[in-house]
């Protein structure tokens, strides 16, 4: 029985050995297979990495300076995923530049500093509008509809300045930036508006558009807009905490400047984070804040680069990207802000937003800014004929004395970029000529003898005396001045002949108004435009004839009855630049 049990047991032991052997064999095979698969996968990964190192589709993304750190981080996140397009790895390279500069580059108006960008993230759709205003830009620039980040604009000043400004209060509108003469408090409060150059800054460009909308249209609105432009201090953009620190420094002793500017919410957040003991005071404009919207735009004509750029668009729309832009102080595409920004007095809810401007408005605003920014190059013709001795007030004030006041007030309005010269005129004032050069045409800050040209002109303004018995050869003087300015025309300026006169031409043998008008029409060259602007004093001149003379050059004649009118007339005359080539829109 024992032997039987032993005999029966033996086969079971042999069978177990076979099964164990089989299991061991399978395990070895499995290990070998897993090892082989691991090696294969490792080799594939290595091949993929080698491929991504040597076989890539390189996409250059031009990005606004302020959002560049966030986009660069998202680009690294994307590159680590080794996304392939037609067997090649898509690799994102982020280059930062001012949006205005990149707009000119993608529109083909300015050579690219490095390689052309294949995609673009400006800080505002305004620059997309500007870029697409050129034929090449319209063909190349392709909006995707994707917004990377958002940041509303704020009216901002140092907290120390705001403490002195009850008018800053809790609500502030765009009009806070306007001078008192245009209905704003800025000049009355002694504020200096540090205005970001619209040619470089989205904040400045958007503010310019909002103020144009606020002021309206028509001659008076154009003059008011011109007053604003001439009353601000143009600065580089305040797009970072560092640049805003320079604004705060102006408000500190010994300068104690009362300054205000416009910048983005994100720039304020970044400044306040790094200066918790010296935060800024900021307000979202009550009429509605313009919002920087950081659009993603395609700018390549290469099909593979476009496919890679579209793949990167997915990364820009990811939850990871949304979280990271909020971390950097921006709002994500849906307008959501990180809760921590409330620590700095900013709202996490969506502020009231302005209606986006229509297509073409950004380009129109830039053209207006450019025209007003042109320096003036002017020859002023000053009437010193006997007519200017006419009393115009009970106290005996003469036209010449009024003229001196007019000239002094007018001269103070001209910016430092002006070129100017002065002639006086009567009849036979300089031998056979009816005019005499007192100050040559040149930069007002340039030297004129022992002083600057501006000082020389101001001193001359106080010395005008009517020449007894001398009639006025007004028309021949205007013709000579016009020929002089046409012959010396400079394209970088608005060139004009300014005539301050009683408007009477009574010199024997002088040319007629009709002859002058015909001669001017013959000489007029729209490509070398020289305007005649007249200020007619005293009410004795033939204003209708003088209007025709001015109109022959695209100019205008203004009748002056009080020195207090000079400032408004000055800005009305400058505002005519906004209407070129149809200056009549300003009249």
mmCIF file of N, CA and C in Angstrom, residues 536-584:
data_model
loop_
_atom_site.group_PDB
_atom_site.id
_atom_site.type_symbol
_atom_site.label_atom_id
_atom_site.label_comp_id
_atom_site.label_asym_id
_atom_site.label_seq_id
_atom_site.Cartn_x
_atom_site.Cartn_y
_atom_site.Cartn_z
ATOM 1 N N UNK A 536 -6.092 138.663 -38.767
ATOM 2 C CA UNK A 536 -6.439 140.014 -39.227
ATOM 3 C C UNK A 536 -6.981 140.816 -38.046
ATOM 4 N N UNK A 537 -6.300 141.907 -37.716
ATOM 5 C CA UNK A 537 -6.641 142.721 -36.547
ATOM 6 C C UNK A 537 -7.383 143.993 -36.950
ATOM 7 N N UNK A 538 -8.256 144.466 -36.086
ATOM 8 C CA UNK A 538 -8.795 145.819 -36.211
ATOM 9 C C UNK A 538 -10.060 145.986 -37.004
ATOM 10 N N UNK A 539 -10.459 145.017 -37.783
ATOM 11 C CA UNK A 539 -11.721 145.107 -38.495
ATOM 12 C C UNK A 539 -11.729 146.022 -39.700
ATOM 13 N N UNK A 540 -10.545 146.493 -40.181
ATOM 14 C CA UNK A 540 -10.499 147.396 -41.338
ATOM 15 C C UNK A 540 -10.109 146.684 -42.633
ATOM 16 N N UNK A 541 -9.608 145.461 -42.521
ATOM 17 C CA UNK A 541 -9.136 144.763 -43.710
ATOM 18 C C UNK A 541 -10.264 144.140 -44.513
ATOM 19 N N UNK A 542 -9.960 143.832 -45.756
ATOM 20 C CA UNK A 542 -10.912 143.160 -46.635
ATOM 21 C C UNK A 542 -10.788 141.660 -46.372
ATOM 22 N N UNK A 543 -11.520 141.191 -45.359
ATOM 23 C CA UNK A 543 -11.386 139.801 -44.917
ATOM 24 C C UNK A 543 -11.769 138.831 -46.029
ATOM 25 N N UNK A 544 -12.757 139.191 -46.845
ATOM 26 C CA UNK A 544 -13.179 138.317 -47.934
ATOM 27 C C UNK A 544 -12.039 138.090 -48.923
ATOM 28 N N UNK A 545 -11.334 139.176 -49.287
ATOM 29 C CA UNK A 545 -10.199 139.043 -50.210
ATOM 30 C C UNK A 545 -9.067 138.243 -49.571
ATOM 31 N N UNK A 546 -8.837 138.474 -48.274
ATOM 32 C CA UNK A 546 -7.776 137.758 -47.577
ATOM 33 C C UNK A 546 -8.094 136.270 -47.449
ATOM 34 N N UNK A 547 -9.382 135.951 -47.314
ATOM 35 C CA UNK A 547 -9.781 134.553 -47.282
ATOM 36 C C UNK A 547 -9.459 133.870 -48.608
ATOM 37 N N UNK A 548 -9.716 134.558 -49.717
ATOM 38 C CA UNK A 548 -9.427 133.986 -51.036
ATOM 39 C C UNK A 548 -7.929 133.781 -51.227
ATOM 40 N N UNK A 549 -7.146 134.740 -50.732
ATOM 41 C CA UNK A 549 -5.682 134.621 -50.832
ATOM 42 C C UNK A 549 -5.201 133.394 -50.049
ATOM 43 N N UNK A 550 -5.677 133.254 -48.821
ATOM 44 C CA UNK A 550 -5.280 132.109 -47.992
ATOM 45 C C UNK A 550 -5.741 130.799 -48.612
ATOM 46 N N UNK A 551 -6.979 130.787 -49.101
ATOM 47 C CA UNK A 551 -7.559 129.562 -49.654
ATOM 48 C C UNK A 551 -6.793 129.065 -50.875
ATOM 49 N N UNK A 552 -6.141 129.970 -51.599
ATOM 50 C CA UNK A 552 -5.361 129.562 -52.775
ATOM 51 C C UNK A 552 -4.227 128.618 -52.396
ATOM 52 N N UNK A 553 -3.842 128.625 -51.115
ATOM 53 C CA UNK A 553 -2.770 127.743 -50.635
ATOM 54 C C UNK A 553 -3.295 126.681 -49.670
ATOM 55 N N UNK A 554 -4.618 126.594 -49.542
ATOM 56 C CA UNK A 554 -5.197 125.666 -48.571
ATOM 57 C C UNK A 554 -5.168 126.207 -47.170
ATOM 58 N N UNK A 555 -4.947 127.533 -47.027
ATOM 59 C CA UNK A 555 -4.860 128.150 -45.709
ATOM 60 C C UNK A 555 -6.174 128.762 -45.258
ATOM 61 N N UNK A 556 -6.080 129.655 -44.279
ATOM 62 C CA UNK A 556 -7.276 130.235 -43.675
ATOM 63 C C UNK A 556 -6.933 131.610 -43.116
ATOM 64 N N UNK A 557 -7.908 132.516 -43.163
ATOM 65 C CA UNK A 557 -7.764 133.845 -42.545
ATOM 66 C C UNK A 557 -8.713 133.923 -41.361
ATOM 67 N N UNK A 558 -8.207 134.421 -40.224
ATOM 68 C CA UNK A 558 -8.995 134.546 -38.999
ATOM 69 C C UNK A 558 -9.060 136.017 -38.593
ATOM 70 N N UNK A 559 -10.243 136.476 -38.261
ATOM 71 C CA UNK A 559 -10.406 137.858 -37.806
ATOM 72 C C UNK A 559 -10.273 137.880 -36.284
ATOM 73 N N UNK A 560 -9.330 138.691 -35.779
ATOM 74 C CA UNK A 560 -9.036 138.767 -34.345
ATOM 75 C C UNK A 560 -9.532 140.108 -33.811
ATOM 76 N N UNK A 561 -10.394 140.063 -32.815
ATOM 77 C CA UNK A 561 -10.881 141.303 -32.190
ATOM 78 C C UNK A 561 -10.374 141.456 -30.766
ATOM 79 N N UNK A 562 -9.734 140.408 -30.216
ATOM 80 C CA UNK A 562 -9.224 140.460 -28.841
ATOM 81 C C UNK A 562 -8.048 139.504 -28.705
ATOM 82 N N UNK A 563 -7.011 139.895 -27.924
ATOM 83 C CA UNK A 563 -5.880 138.988 -27.713
ATOM 84 C C UNK A 563 -6.298 137.659 -27.097
ATOM 85 N N UNK A 564 -7.425 137.661 -26.375
ATOM 86 C CA UNK A 564 -7.880 136.420 -25.743
ATOM 87 C C UNK A 564 -8.276 135.359 -26.772
ATOM 88 N N UNK A 565 -8.487 135.787 -28.012
ATOM 89 C CA UNK A 565 -8.856 134.838 -29.067
ATOM 90 C C UNK A 565 -7.660 134.080 -29.629
ATOM 91 N N UNK A 566 -6.459 134.564 -29.326
ATOM 92 C CA UNK A 566 -5.279 134.034 -30.001
ATOM 93 C C UNK A 566 -5.085 132.549 -29.735
ATOM 94 N N UNK A 567 -5.241 132.131 -28.478
ATOM 95 C CA UNK A 567 -5.020 130.726 -28.151
ATOM 96 C C UNK A 567 -5.967 129.821 -28.930
ATOM 97 N N UNK A 568 -7.250 130.187 -28.960
ATOM 98 C CA UNK A 568 -8.223 129.350 -29.664
ATOM 99 C C UNK A 568 -7.958 129.357 -31.160
ATOM 100 N N UNK A 569 -7.557 130.513 -31.703
ATOM 101 C CA UNK A 569 -7.239 130.590 -33.132
ATOM 102 C C UNK A 569 -6.010 129.749 -33.452
ATOM 103 N N UNK A 570 -5.029 129.774 -32.546
ATOM 104 C CA UNK A 570 -3.812 128.977 -32.741
ATOM 105 C C UNK A 570 -4.161 127.496 -32.878
ATOM 106 N N UNK A 571 -4.975 126.987 -31.947
ATOM 107 C CA UNK A 571 -5.307 125.569 -31.984
ATOM 108 C C UNK A 571 -6.221 125.233 -33.153
ATOM 109 N N UNK A 572 -7.075 126.174 -33.537
ATOM 110 C CA UNK A 572 -7.913 125.948 -34.715
ATOM 111 C C UNK A 572 -7.046 125.825 -35.961
ATOM 112 N N UNK A 573 -6.007 126.657 -36.037
ATOM 113 C CA UNK A 573 -5.105 126.612 -37.194
ATOM 114 C C UNK A 573 -4.309 125.301 -37.218
ATOM 115 N N UNK A 574 -3.812 124.867 -36.046
ATOM 116 C CA UNK A 574 -3.049 123.625 -35.981
ATOM 117 C C UNK A 574 -3.944 122.427 -36.307
ATOM 118 N N UNK A 575 -5.211 122.494 -35.846
ATOM 119 C CA UNK A 575 -6.141 121.383 -36.070
ATOM 120 C C UNK A 575 -6.393 121.143 -37.553
ATOM 121 N N UNK A 576 -6.106 122.123 -38.390
ATOM 122 C CA UNK A 576 -6.292 121.956 -39.826
ATOM 123 C C UNK A 576 -5.424 120.825 -40.383
ATOM 124 N N UNK A 577 -4.337 120.518 -39.681
ATOM 125 C CA UNK A 577 -3.479 119.424 -40.127
ATOM 126 C C UNK A 577 -4.224 118.098 -40.118
ATOM 127 N N UNK A 578 -5.204 117.981 -39.220
ATOM 128 C CA UNK A 578 -5.938 116.725 -39.100
ATOM 129 C C UNK A 578 -6.796 116.446 -40.313
ATOM 130 N N UNK A 579 -7.053 117.482 -41.106
ATOM 131 C CA UNK A 579 -7.975 117.332 -42.226
ATOM 132 C C UNK A 579 -7.267 117.155 -43.560
ATOM 133 N N UNK A 580 -5.946 117.173 -43.563
ATOM 134 C CA UNK A 580 -5.221 117.052 -44.825
ATOM 135 C C UNK A 580 -5.640 115.766 -45.538
ATOM 136 N N UNK A 581 -5.875 115.815 -46.840
ATOM 137 C CA UNK A 581 -5.641 116.942 -47.748
ATOM 138 C C UNK A 581 -6.858 117.837 -47.945
ATOM 139 N N UNK A 582 -7.801 117.836 -46.996
ATOM 140 C CA UNK A 582 -9.007 118.652 -47.125
ATOM 141 C C UNK A 582 -9.166 119.533 -45.888
ATOM 142 N N UNK A 583 -8.353 120.600 -45.756
ATOM 143 C CA UNK A 583 -8.350 121.421 -44.547
ATOM 144 C C UNK A 583 -9.686 122.095 -44.255
ATOM 145 N N UNK A 584 -10.589 122.155 -45.224
ATOM 146 C CA UNK A 584 -11.861 122.833 -45.004
ATOM 147 C C UNK A 584 -12.686 122.150 -43.919
#
